[in-house]
CSV table of N, CA and C in Angstrom, one decimal:
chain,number,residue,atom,x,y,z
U,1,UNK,N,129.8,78.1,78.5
U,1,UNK,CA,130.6,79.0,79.3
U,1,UNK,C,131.0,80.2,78.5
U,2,UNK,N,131.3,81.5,79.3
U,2,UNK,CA,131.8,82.3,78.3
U,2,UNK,C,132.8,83.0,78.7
U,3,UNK,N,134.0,82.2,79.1
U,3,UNK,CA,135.6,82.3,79.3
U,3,UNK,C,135.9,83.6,78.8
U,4,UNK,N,136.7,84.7,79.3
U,4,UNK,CA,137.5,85.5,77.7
U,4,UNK,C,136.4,86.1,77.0
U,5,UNK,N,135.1,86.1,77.3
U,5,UNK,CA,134.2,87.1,76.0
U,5,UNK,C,134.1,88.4,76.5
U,6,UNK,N,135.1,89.4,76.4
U,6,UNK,CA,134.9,90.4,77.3
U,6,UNK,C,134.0,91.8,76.4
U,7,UNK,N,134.2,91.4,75.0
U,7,UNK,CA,133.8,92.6,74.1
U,7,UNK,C,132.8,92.0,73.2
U,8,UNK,N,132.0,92.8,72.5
U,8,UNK,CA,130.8,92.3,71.2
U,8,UNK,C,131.9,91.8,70.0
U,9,UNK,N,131.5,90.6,69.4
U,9,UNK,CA,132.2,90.7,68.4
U,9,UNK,C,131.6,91.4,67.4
U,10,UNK,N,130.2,91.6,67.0
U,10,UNK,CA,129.8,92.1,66.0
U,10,UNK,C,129.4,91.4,65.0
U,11,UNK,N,129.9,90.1,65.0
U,11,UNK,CA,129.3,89.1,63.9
U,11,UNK,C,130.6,89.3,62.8
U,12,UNK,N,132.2,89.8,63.1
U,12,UNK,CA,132.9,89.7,62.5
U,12,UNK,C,134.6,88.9,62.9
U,13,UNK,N,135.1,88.6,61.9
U,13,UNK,CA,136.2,88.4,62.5
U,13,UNK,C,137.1,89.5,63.2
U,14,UNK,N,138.4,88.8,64.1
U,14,UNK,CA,139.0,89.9,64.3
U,14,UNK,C,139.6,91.3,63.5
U,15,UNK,N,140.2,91.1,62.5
U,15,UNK,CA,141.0,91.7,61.8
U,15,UNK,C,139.7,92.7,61.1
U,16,UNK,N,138.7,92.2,60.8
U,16,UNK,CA,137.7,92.9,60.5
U,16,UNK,C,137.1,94.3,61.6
U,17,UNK,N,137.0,93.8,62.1
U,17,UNK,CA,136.5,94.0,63.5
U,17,UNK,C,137.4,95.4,64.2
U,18,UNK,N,138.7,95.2,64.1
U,18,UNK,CA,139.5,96.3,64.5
U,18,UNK,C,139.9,97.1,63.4
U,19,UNK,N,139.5,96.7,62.2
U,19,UNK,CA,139.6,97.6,60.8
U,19,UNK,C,138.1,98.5,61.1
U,20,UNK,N,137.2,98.0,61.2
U,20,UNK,CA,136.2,98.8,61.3
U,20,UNK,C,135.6,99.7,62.5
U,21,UNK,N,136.3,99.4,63.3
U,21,UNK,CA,136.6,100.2,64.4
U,21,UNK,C,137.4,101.5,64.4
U,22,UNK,N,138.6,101.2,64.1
U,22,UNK,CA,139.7,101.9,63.4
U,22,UNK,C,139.4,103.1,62.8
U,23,UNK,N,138.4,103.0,61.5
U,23,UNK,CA,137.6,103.6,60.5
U,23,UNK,C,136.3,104.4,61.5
U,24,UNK,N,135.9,103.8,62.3
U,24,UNK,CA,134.7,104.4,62.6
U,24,UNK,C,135.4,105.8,63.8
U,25,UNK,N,136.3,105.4,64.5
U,25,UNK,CA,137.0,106.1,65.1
U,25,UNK,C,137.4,107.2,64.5
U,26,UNK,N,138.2,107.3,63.4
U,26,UNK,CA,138.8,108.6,62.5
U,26,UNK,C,137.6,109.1,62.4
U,27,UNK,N,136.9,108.2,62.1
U,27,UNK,CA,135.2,109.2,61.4
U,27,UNK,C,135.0,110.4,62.4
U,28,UNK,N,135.0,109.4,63.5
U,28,UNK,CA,134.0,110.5,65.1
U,28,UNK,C,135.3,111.4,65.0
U,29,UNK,N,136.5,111.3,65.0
U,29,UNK,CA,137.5,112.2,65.4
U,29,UNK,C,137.6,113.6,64.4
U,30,UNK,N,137.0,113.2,63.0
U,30,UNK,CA,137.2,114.3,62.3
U,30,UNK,C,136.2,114.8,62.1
U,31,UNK,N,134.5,114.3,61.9
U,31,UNK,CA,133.5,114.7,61.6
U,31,UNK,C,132.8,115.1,63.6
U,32,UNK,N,133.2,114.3,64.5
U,32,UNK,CA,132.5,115.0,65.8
U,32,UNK,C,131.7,114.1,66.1
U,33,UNK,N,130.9,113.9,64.8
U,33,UNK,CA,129.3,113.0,65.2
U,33,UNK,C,129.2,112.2,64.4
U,34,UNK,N,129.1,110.6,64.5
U,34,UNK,CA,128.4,110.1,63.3
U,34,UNK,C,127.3,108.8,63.8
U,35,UNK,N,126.7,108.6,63.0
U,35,UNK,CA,125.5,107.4,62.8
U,35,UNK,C,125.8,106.4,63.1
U,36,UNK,N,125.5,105.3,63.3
U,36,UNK,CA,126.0,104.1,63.3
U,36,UNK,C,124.8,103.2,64.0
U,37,UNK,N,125.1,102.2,64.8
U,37,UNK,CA,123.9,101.0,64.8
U,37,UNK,C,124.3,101.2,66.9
U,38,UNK,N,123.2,101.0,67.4
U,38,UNK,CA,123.7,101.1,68.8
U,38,UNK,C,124.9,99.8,69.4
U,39,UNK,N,124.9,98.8,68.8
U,39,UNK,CA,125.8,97.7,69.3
U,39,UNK,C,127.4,98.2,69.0
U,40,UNK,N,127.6,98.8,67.5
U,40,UNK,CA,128.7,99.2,67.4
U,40,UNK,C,129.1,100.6,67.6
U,41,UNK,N,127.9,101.3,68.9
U,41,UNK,CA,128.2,102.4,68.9
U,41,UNK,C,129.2,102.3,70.2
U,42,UNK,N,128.5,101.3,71.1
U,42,UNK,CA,128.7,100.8,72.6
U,42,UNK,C,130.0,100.2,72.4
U,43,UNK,N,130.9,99.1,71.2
U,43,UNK,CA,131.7,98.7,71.0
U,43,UNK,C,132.8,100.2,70.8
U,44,UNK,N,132.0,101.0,69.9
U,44,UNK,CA,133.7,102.1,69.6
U,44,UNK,C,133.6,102.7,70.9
U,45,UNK,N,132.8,103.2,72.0
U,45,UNK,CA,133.0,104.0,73.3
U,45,UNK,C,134.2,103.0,73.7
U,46,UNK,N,133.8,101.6,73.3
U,46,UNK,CA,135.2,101.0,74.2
U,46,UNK,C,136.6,101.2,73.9
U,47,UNK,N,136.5,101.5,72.3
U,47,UNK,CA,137.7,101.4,72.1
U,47,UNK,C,138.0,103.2,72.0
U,48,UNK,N,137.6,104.0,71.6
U,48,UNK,CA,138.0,105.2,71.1
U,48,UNK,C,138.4,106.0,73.1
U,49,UNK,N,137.3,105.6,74.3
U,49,UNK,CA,137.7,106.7,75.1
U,49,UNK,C,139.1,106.3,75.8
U,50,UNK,N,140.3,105.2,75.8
U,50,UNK,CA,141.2,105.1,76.4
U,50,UNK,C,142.1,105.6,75.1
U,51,UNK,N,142.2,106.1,74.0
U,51,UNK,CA,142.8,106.4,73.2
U,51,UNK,C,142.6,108.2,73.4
U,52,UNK,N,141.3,108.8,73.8
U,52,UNK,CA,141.4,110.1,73.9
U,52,UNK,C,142.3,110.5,75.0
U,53,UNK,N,142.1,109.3,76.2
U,53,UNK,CA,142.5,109.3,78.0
U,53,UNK,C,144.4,109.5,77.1
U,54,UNK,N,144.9,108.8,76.4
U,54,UNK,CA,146.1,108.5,75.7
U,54,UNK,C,146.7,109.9,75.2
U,55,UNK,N,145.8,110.5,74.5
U,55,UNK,CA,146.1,112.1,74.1
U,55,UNK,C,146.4,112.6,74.5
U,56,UNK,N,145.9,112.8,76.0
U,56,UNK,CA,146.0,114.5,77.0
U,56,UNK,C,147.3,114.0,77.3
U,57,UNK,N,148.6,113.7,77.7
U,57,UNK,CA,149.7,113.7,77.5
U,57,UNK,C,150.2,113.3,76.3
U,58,UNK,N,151.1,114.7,75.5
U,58,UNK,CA,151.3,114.2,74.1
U,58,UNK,C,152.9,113.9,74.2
U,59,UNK,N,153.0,112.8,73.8
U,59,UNK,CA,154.2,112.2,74.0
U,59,UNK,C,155.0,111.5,72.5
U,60,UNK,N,155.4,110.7,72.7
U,60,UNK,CA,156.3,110.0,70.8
U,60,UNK,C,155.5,109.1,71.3
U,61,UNK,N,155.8,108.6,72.3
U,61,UNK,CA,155.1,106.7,73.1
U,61,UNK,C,153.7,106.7,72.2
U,62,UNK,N,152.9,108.0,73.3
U,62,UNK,CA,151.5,108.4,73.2
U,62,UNK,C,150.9,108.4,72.0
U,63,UNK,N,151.9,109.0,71.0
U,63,UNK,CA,151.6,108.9,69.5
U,63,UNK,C,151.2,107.8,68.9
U,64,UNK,N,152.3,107.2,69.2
U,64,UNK,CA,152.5,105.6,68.5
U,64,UNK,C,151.7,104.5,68.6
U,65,UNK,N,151.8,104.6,70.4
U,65,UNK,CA,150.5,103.6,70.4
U,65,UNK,C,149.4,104.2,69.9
U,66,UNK,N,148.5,105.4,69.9
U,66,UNK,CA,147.3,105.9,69.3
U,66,UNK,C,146.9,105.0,68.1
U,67,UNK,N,148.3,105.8,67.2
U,67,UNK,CA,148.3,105.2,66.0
U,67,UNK,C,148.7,104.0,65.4
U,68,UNK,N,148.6,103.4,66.3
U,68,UNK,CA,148.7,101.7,66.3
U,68,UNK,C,147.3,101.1,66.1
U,69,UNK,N,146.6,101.8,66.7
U,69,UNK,CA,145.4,101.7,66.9
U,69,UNK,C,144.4,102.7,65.7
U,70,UNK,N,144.6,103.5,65.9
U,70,UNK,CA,143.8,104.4,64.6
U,70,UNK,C,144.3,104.1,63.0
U,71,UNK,N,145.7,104.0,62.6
U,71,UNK,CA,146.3,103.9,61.8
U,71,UNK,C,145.9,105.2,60.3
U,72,UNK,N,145.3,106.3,61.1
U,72,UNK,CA,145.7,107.4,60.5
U,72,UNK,C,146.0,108.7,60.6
U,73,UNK,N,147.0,109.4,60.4
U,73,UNK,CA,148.2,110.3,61.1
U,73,UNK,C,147.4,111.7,61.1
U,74,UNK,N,146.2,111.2,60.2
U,74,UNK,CA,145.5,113.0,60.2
U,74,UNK,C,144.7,112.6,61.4
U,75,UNK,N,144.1,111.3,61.9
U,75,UNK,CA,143.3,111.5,62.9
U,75,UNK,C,143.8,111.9,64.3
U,76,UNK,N,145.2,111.0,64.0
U,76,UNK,CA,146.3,110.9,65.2
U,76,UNK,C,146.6,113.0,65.5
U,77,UNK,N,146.7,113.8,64.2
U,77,UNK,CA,147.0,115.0,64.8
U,77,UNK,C,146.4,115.6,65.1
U,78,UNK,N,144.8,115.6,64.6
U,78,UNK,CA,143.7,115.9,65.2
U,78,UNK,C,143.4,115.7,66.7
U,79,UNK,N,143.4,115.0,67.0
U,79,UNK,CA,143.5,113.9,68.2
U,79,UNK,C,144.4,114.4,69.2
U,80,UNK,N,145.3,114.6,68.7
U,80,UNK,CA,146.5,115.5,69.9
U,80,UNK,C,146.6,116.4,69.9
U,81,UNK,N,145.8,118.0,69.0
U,81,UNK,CA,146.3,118.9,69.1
U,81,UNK,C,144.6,119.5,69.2
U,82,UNK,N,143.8,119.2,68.7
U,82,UNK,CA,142.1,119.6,69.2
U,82,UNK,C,141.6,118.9,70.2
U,83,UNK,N,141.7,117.6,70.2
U,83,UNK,CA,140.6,117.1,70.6
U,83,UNK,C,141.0,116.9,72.2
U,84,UNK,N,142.6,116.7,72.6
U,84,UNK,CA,142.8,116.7,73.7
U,84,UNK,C,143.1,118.0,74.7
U,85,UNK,N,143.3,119.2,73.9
U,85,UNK,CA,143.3,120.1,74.7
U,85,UNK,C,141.9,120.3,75.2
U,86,UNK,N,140.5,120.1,74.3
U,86,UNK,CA,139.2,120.4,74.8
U,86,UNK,C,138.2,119.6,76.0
U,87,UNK,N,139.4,118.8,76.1
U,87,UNK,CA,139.1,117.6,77.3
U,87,UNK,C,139.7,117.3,78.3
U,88,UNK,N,140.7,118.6,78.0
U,88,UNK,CA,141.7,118.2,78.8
U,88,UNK,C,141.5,117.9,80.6
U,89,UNK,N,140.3,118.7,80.9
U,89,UNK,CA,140.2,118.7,82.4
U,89,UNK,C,139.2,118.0,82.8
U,90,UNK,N,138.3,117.1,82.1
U,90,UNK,CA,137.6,115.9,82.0
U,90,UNK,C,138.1,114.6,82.1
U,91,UNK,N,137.5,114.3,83.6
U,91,UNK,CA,138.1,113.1,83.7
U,91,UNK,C,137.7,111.6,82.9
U,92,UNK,N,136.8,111.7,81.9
U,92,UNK,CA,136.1,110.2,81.1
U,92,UNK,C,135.4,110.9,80.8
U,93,UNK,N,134.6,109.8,80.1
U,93,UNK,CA,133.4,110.1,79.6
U,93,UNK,C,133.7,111.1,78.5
U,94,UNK,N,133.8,110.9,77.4
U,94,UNK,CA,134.1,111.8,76.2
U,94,UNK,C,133.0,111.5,75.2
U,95,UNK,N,132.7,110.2,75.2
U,95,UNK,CA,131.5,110.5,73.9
U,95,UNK,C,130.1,109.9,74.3
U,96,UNK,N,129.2,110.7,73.9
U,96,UNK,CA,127.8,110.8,74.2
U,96,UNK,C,127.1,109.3,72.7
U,97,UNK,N,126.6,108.6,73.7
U,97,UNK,CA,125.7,107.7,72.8
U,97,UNK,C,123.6,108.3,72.9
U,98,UNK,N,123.5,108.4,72.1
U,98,UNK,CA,121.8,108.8,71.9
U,98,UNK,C,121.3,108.4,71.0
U,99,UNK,N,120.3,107.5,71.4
U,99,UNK,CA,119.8,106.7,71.0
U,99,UNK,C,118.3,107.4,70.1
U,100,UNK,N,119.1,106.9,68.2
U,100,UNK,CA,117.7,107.5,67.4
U,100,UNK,C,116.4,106.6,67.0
U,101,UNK,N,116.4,105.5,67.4
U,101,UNK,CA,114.9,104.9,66.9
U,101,UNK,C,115.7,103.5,66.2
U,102,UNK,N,114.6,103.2,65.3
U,102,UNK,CA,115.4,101.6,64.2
U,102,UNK,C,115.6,102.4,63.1
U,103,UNK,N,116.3,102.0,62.4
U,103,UNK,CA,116.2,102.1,60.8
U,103,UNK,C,115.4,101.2,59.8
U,104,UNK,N,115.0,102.3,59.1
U,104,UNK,CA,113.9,101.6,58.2
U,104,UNK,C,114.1,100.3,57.4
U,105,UNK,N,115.2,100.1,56.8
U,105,UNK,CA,115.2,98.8,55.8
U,105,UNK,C,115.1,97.4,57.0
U,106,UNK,N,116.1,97.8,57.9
U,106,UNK,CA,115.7,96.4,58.6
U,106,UNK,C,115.8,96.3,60.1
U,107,UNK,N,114.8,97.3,60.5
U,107,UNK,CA,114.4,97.7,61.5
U,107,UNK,C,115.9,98.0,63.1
U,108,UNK,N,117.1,98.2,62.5
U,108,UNK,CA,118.2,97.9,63.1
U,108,UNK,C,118.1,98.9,64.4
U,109,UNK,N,118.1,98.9,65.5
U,109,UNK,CA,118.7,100.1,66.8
U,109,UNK,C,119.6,101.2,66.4
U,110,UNK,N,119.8,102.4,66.2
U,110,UNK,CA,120.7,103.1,65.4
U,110,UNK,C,120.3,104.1,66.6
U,111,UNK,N,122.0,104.9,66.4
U,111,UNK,CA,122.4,105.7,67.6
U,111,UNK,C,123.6,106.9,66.7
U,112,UNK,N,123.3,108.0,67.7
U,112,UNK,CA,124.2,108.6,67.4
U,112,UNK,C,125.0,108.8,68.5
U,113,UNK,N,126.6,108.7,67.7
U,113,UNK,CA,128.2,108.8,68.6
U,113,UNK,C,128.4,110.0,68.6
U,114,UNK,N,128.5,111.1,69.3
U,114,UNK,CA,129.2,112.2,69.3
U,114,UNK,C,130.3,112.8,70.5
U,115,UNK,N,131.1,113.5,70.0
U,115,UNK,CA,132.2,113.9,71.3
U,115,UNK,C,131.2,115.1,72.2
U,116,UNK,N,131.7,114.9,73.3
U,116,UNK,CA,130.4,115.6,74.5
U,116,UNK,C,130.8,117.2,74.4
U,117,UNK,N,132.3,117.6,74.7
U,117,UNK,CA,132.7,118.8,74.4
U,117,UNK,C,132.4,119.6,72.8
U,118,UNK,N,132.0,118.8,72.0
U,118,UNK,CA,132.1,119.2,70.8
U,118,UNK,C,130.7,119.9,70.4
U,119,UNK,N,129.6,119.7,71.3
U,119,UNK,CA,127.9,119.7,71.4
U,119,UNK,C,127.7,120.9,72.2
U,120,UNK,N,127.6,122.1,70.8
U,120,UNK,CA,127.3,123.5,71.5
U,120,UNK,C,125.4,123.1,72.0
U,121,UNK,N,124.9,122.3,71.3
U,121,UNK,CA,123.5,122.7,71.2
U,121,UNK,C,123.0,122.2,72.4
U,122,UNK,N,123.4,120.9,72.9
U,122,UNK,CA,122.9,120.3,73.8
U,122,UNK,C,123.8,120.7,75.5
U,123,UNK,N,123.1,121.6,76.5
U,123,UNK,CA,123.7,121.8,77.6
U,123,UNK,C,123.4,120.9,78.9
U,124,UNK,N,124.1,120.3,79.0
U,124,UNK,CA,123.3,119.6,80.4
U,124,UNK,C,123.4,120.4,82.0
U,125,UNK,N,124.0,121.2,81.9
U,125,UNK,CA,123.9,121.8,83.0
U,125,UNK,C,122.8,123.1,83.2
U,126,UNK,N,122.0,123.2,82.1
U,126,UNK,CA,120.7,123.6,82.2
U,126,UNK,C,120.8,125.3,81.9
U,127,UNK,N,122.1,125.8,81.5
U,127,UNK,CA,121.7,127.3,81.5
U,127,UNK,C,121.5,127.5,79.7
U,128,UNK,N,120.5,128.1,79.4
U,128,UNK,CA,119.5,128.5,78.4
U,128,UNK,C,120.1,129.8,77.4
U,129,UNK,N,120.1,130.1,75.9
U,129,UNK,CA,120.3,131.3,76.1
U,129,UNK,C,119.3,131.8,75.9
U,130,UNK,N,119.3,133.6,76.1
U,130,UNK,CA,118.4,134.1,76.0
U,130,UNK,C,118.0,134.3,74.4
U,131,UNK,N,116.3,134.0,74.5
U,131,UNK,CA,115.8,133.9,73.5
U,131,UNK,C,115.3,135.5,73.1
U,132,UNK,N,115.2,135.8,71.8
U,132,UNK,CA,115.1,137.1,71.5
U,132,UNK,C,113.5,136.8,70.9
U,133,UNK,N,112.8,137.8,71.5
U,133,UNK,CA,111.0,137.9,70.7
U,133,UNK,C,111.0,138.7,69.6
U,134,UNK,N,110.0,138.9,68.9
U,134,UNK,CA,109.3,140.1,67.4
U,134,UNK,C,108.6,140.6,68.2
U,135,UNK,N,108.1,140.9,69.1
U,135,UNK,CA,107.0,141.3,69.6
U,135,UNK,C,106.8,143.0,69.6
U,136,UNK,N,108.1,143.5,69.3
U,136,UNK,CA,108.2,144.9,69.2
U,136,UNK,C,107.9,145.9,70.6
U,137,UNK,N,108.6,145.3,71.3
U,137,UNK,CA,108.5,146.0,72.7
U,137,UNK,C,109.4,147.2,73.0
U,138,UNK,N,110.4,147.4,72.5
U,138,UNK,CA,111.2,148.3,72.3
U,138,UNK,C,110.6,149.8,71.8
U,139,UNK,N,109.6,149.2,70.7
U,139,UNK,CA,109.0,150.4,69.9
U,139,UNK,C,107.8,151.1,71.2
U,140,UNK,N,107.1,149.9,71.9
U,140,UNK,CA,106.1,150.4,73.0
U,140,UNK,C,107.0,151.5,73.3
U,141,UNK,N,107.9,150.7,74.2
U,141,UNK,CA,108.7,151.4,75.2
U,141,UNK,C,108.7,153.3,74.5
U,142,UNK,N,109.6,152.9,73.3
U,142,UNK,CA,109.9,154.3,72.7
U,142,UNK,C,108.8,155.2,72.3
U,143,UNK,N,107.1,154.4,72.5
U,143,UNK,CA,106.2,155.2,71.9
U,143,UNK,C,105.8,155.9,73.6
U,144,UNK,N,105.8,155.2,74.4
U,144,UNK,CA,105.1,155.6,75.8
U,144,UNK,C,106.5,157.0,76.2
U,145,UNK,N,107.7,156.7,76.1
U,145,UNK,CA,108.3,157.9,76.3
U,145,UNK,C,108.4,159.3,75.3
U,146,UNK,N,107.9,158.7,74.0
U,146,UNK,CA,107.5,160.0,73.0
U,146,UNK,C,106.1,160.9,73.4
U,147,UNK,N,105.2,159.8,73.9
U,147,UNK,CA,104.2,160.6,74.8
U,147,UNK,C,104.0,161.1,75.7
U,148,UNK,N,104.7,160.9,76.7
U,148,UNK,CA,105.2,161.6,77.9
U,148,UNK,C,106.0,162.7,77.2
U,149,UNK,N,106.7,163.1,76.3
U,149,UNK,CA,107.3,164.1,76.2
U,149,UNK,C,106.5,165.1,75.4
U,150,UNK,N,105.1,165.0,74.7
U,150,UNK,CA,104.5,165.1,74.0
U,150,UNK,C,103.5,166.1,74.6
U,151,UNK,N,103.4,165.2,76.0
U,151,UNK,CA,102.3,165.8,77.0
U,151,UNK,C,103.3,167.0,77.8
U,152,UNK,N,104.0,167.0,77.8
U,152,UNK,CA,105.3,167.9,78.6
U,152,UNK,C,105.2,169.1,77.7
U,153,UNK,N,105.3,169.0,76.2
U,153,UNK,CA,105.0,169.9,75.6
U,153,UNK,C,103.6,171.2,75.3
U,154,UNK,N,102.9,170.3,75.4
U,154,UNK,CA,101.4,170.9,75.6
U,154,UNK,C,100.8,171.5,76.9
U,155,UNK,N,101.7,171.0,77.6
U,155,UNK,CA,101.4,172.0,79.1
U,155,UNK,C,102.1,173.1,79.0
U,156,UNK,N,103.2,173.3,78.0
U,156,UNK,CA,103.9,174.9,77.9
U,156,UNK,C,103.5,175.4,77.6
């Protein structure tokens, strides 16, 4: 039966388990993006996006419990003063899981965690920027109007 299994454990104990969570959390909150294995990437989405939902009202309460959970005060003010204003009008969904291939030594599922707001490169709503060519079209342009003025001249 599996009563009460509501989360991965990971193959660790508790105390382990929410230490390494904890840590992987500060990581994504200060670096944006990081590496990790897809099982515990799926495990921190659980725990990190009700802690971001926790930020967009910044409160003493809001602090405390964060940092109850995070247990470190640079991530805690990161957290409350970047990461939740850039979210602020997002209702969930804050971190993107993408999935990179195995890793080589032991073939493991590895994924990368990143915050969704934080991802200039990747647009999902599809607008492009404009790409710039060498093709030197400018110069056409300015050679066909030097000749027209060229020919303007020789009819005087």
């Amino acid at each position: 039966m599996r009563h009460g299994k509501k989360h991965n454990h990971l193959g660790r104990k508790t105390a382990h388990r929410k230490a390494m969570l904890a840590n992987m959390a500060c990581s994504l909150i200060e670096h944006k993006r990081i590496n990790t294995t897809v099982a515990k990437a799926k495990a921190l989405r659980v725990f990190v996006e009700p802690l971001i939902t926790k930020s967009k009202a910044d409160t003493t309460h809001n602090r405390r419990i964060v940092f109850s959970y995070l247990r470190d005060k640079y991530a805690v003010t990161e957290l409350f003063k970047e990461i939740s204003v850039k979210v602020g009008d997002r209702p969930g969904g804050y971190i993107r899981i993408i999935k990179l291939g195995n890793r080589q030594g032991d073939n493991a599922p590895m994924a990368m965690v990143e915050l969704v707001d934080y991802n200039e490169i990747y647009n999902p709503k599809g607008k492009k920027a404009k790409k710039s060519t060498r093709r030197g079209r400018k110069k056409a342009d300015s050679a066909q109007v030097e000749g027209t003025q060229t020919e303007e001249k020789t009819e005087e």
